[in-house]
XYZ file of C-alpha atoms in Angstrom:
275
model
C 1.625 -18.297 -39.983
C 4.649 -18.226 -37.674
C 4.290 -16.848 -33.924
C 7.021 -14.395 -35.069
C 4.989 -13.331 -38.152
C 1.721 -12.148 -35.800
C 1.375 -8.442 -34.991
C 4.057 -6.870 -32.085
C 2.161 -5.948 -29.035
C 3.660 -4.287 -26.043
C 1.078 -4.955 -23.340
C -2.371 -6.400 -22.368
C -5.656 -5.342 -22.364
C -8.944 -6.366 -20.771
C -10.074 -9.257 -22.601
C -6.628 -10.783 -23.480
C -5.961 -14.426 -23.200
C -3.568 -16.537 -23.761
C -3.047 -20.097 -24.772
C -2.362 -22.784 -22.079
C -1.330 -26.310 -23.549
C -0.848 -29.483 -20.791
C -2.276 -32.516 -19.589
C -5.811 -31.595 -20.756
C -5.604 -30.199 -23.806
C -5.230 -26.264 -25.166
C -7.467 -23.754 -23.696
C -7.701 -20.113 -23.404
C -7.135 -18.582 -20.447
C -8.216 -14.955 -19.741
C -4.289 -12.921 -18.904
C -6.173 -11.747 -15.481
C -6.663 -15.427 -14.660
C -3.162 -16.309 -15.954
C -1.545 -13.745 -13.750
C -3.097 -14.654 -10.588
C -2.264 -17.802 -11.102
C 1.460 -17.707 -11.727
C 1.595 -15.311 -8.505
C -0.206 -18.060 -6.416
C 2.218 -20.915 -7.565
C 5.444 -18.904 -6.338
C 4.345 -16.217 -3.808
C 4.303 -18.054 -0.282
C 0.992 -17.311 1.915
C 2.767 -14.562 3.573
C 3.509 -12.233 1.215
C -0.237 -12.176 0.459
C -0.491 -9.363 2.848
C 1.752 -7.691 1.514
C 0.139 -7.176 -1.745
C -2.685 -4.724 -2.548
C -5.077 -5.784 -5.049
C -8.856 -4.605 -4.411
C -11.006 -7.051 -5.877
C -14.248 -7.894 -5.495
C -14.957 -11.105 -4.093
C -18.751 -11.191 -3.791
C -21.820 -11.087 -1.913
C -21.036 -14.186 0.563
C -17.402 -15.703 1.444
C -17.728 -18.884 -0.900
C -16.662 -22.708 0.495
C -13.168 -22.387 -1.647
C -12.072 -18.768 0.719
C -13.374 -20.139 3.631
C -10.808 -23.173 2.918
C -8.335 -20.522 1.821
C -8.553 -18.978 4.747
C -8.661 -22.418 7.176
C -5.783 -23.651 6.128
C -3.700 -20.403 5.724
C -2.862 -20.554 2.065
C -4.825 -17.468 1.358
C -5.459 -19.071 -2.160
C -7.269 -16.045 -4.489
C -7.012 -13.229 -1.306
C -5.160 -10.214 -1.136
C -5.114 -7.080 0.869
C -7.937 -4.214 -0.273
C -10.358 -7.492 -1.645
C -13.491 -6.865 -0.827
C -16.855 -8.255 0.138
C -20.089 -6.243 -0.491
C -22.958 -7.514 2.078
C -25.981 -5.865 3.257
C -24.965 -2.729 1.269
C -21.762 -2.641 2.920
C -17.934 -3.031 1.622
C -15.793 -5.458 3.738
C -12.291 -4.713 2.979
C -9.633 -7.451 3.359
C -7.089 -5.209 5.945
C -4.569 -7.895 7.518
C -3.925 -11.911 7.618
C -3.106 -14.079 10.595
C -2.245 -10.522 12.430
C -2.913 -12.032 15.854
C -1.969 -15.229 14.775
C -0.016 -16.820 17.838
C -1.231 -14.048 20.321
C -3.104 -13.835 23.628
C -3.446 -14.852 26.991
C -4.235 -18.042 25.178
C -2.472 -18.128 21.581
C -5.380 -17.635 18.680
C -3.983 -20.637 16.071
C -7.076 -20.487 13.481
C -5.783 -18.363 10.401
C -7.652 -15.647 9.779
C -8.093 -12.273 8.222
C -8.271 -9.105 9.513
C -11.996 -6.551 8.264
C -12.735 -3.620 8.076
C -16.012 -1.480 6.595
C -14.414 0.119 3.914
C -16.632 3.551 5.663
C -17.579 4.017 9.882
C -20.893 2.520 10.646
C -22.006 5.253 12.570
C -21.179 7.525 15.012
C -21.030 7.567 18.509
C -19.668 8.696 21.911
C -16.775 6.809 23.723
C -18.160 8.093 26.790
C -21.719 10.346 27.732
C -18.215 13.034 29.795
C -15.580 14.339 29.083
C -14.166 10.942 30.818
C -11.467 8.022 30.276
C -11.843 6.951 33.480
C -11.954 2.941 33.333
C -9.790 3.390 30.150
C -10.760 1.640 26.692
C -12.189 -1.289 28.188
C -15.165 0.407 30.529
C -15.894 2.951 27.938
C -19.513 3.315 26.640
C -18.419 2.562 23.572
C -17.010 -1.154 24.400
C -20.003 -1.620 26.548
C -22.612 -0.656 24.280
C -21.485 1.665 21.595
C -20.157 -1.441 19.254
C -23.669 -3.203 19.845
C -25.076 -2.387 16.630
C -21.516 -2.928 14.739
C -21.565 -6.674 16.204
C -25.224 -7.369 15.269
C -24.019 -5.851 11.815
C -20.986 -7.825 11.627
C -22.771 -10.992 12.636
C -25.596 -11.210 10.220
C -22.961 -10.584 7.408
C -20.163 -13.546 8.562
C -22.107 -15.578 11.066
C -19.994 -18.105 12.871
C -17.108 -17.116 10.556
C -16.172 -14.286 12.819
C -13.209 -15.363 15.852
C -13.729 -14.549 19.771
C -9.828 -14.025 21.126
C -8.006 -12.687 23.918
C -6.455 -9.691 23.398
C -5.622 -6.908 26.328
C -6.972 -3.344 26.816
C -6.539 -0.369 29.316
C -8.817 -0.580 32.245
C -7.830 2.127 34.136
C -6.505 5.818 33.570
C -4.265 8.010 36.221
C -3.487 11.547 35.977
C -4.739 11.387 32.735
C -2.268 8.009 31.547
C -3.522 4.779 31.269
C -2.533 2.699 34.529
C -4.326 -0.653 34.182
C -5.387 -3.331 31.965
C -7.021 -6.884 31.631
C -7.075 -9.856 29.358
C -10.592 -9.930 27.913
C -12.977 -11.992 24.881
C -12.300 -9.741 21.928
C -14.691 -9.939 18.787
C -15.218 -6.182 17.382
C -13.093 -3.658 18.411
C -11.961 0.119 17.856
C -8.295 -0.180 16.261
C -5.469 1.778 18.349
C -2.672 4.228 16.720
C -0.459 1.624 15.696
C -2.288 -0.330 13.862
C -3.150 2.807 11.654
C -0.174 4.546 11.870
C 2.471 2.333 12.563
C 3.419 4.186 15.335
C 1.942 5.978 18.823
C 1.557 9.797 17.822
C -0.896 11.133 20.613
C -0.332 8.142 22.992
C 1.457 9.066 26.721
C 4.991 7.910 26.255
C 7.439 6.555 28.483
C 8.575 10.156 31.184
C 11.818 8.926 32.603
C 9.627 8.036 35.844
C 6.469 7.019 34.767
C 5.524 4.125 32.807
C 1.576 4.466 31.354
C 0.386 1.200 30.804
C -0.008 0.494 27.127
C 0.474 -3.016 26.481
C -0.888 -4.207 23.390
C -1.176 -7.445 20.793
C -1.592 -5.014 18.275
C 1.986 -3.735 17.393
C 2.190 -3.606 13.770
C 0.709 -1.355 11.023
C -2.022 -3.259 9.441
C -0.935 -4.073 5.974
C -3.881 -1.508 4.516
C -2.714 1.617 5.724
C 0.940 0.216 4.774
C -0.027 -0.568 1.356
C -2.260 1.883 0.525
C -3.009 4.594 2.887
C -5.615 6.692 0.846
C -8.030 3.365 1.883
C -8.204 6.147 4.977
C -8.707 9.052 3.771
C -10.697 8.574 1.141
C -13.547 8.401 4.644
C -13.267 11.894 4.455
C -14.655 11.176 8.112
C -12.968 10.857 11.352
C -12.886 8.402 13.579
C -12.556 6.863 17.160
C -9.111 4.466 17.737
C -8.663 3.445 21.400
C -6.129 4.982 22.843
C -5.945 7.162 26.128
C -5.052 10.509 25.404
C -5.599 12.126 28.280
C -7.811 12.074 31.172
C -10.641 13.286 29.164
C -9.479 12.159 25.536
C -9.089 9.759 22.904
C -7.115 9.413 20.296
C -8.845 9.327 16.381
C -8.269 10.352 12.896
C -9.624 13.476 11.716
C -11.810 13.650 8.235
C -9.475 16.289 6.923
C -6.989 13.157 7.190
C -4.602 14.532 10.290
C -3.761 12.199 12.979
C -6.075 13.705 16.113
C -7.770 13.275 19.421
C -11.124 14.176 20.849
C -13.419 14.695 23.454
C -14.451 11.555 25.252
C -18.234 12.618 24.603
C -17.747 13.527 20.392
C -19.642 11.704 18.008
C -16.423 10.029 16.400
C -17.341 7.331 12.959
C -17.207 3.733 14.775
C -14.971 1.833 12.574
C -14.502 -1.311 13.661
C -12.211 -4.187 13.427
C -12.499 -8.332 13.325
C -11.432 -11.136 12.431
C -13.058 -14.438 10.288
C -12.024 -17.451 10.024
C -13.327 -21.009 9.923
């Protein structure tokens, strides 16, 4: 029977294959499998962030991602994968975002987590306070305790330590001050969910609030596919100064927001893993 002689079809469906003939004989290869591989042999490692695929990768990060992610091919890894440890989903949100970046320049590749829901809740601070700004806030001092111990038991050594800068200090209610500090687990700010400030203090004409920051960008998540958000259906903390007694967050009915320094806000944390 002649190829042109089989039944027309006009798509595929789970369970397809198709027929791959080379070096090692002819062998089936499920379409799935076939895709992903053609996309790997022409998309560079780049443009793996900016593709949203969702996949499950597992209970553990096996030795070939670890290698994927080492040496920043990103072979098999796309934005939205997912692990699933310790009952938890941890989404795939960014690559080599800080890549290049700090007081002294983070060079491991890496990837960018998130819980794909908060952890918990908790206060940024017991007042209605952002004195001391991001960085002396209850919640960077103790609050993300539990979400490191989490984070720990399900990566290990695979998660990075890097310098990264934060607000340290807040006048007349705009942040004034910052420092270079050992960053592991941290709240995200507005940009990196909305790809913009929205509740922020901005530039007056005289006053200049003090919001430098490494993270600049939108992560590729909320670019890609920005019901990963609200789908929470819960709102939580980010880590910008507001005012002198808020914080900026998203809000469960899916509004950008701020809040009360002493709310009980979802803790949903960021970090990176590497090898």
């Amino acid at each position: 029977m002649r190829i042109n002689e089989y039944p027309r079809a006009i798509s595929f469906n789970d369970g397809d294959v198709l027929l791959k003939d080379g070096s090692d004989g002819t062998k089936a290869i499920p379409f799935s499998d076939a895709a992903a591989s053609l996309l790997e042999s022409v998309l560079a490692p780049t443009m793996h962030k900016n593709l949203y695929r969702g996949k499950y990768l597992g209970t553990s990060v096996t030795a070939a991602q670890k290698a994927a992610i080492q040496n920043g091919t990103f072979k098999d890894l796309y934005i939205g994968d997912y692990w699933t440890i310790g009952g938890k989903d941890w989404v795939i949100a960014d690559m080599d975002y800080f890549y290049n970046i700090g007081s002294t320049a983070l060079t491991k590749h890496h990837l960018v987590i998130l819980p794909r829901t908060p952890l918990y809740s908790h206060v940024m601070n017991d007042d209605y306070t952002t004195t001391g700004g991001y960085i002396n806030s209850k919640m960077r001092k103790s609050g993300l305790d539990s979400a490191k111990s989490t984070i720990r038991a399900a990566f290990g050594d695979m998660v990075l330590t890097h310098k990264d800068i934060f607000t340290n200090a807040v006048s007349n209610g705009k942040p004034s001050g910052g420092a270079w500090v050992d960053s592991d687990v941290e709240l995200m700010n507005e940009i990196m969910v909305y790809g913009c400030p929205i509740f922020a203090p901005a530039c007056d004409g005289s006053n200049i609030p003090y919001l430098y920051t490494t993270a600049k960008t939108q992560l590729s998540i909320f670019r890609l596919n920005m019901k990963f958000l609200s789908d929470m259906r819960s709102w939580i903390w980010l880590r910008d100064v507001v005012s002198a007694i808020s914080f900026a967050s998203v809000d469960g009915f899916g509004y950008a927001s701020y809040d009360d320094a002493d709310g009980g806000g979802g803790v949903l944390p960021y970090f990176l893993i590497g090898s």
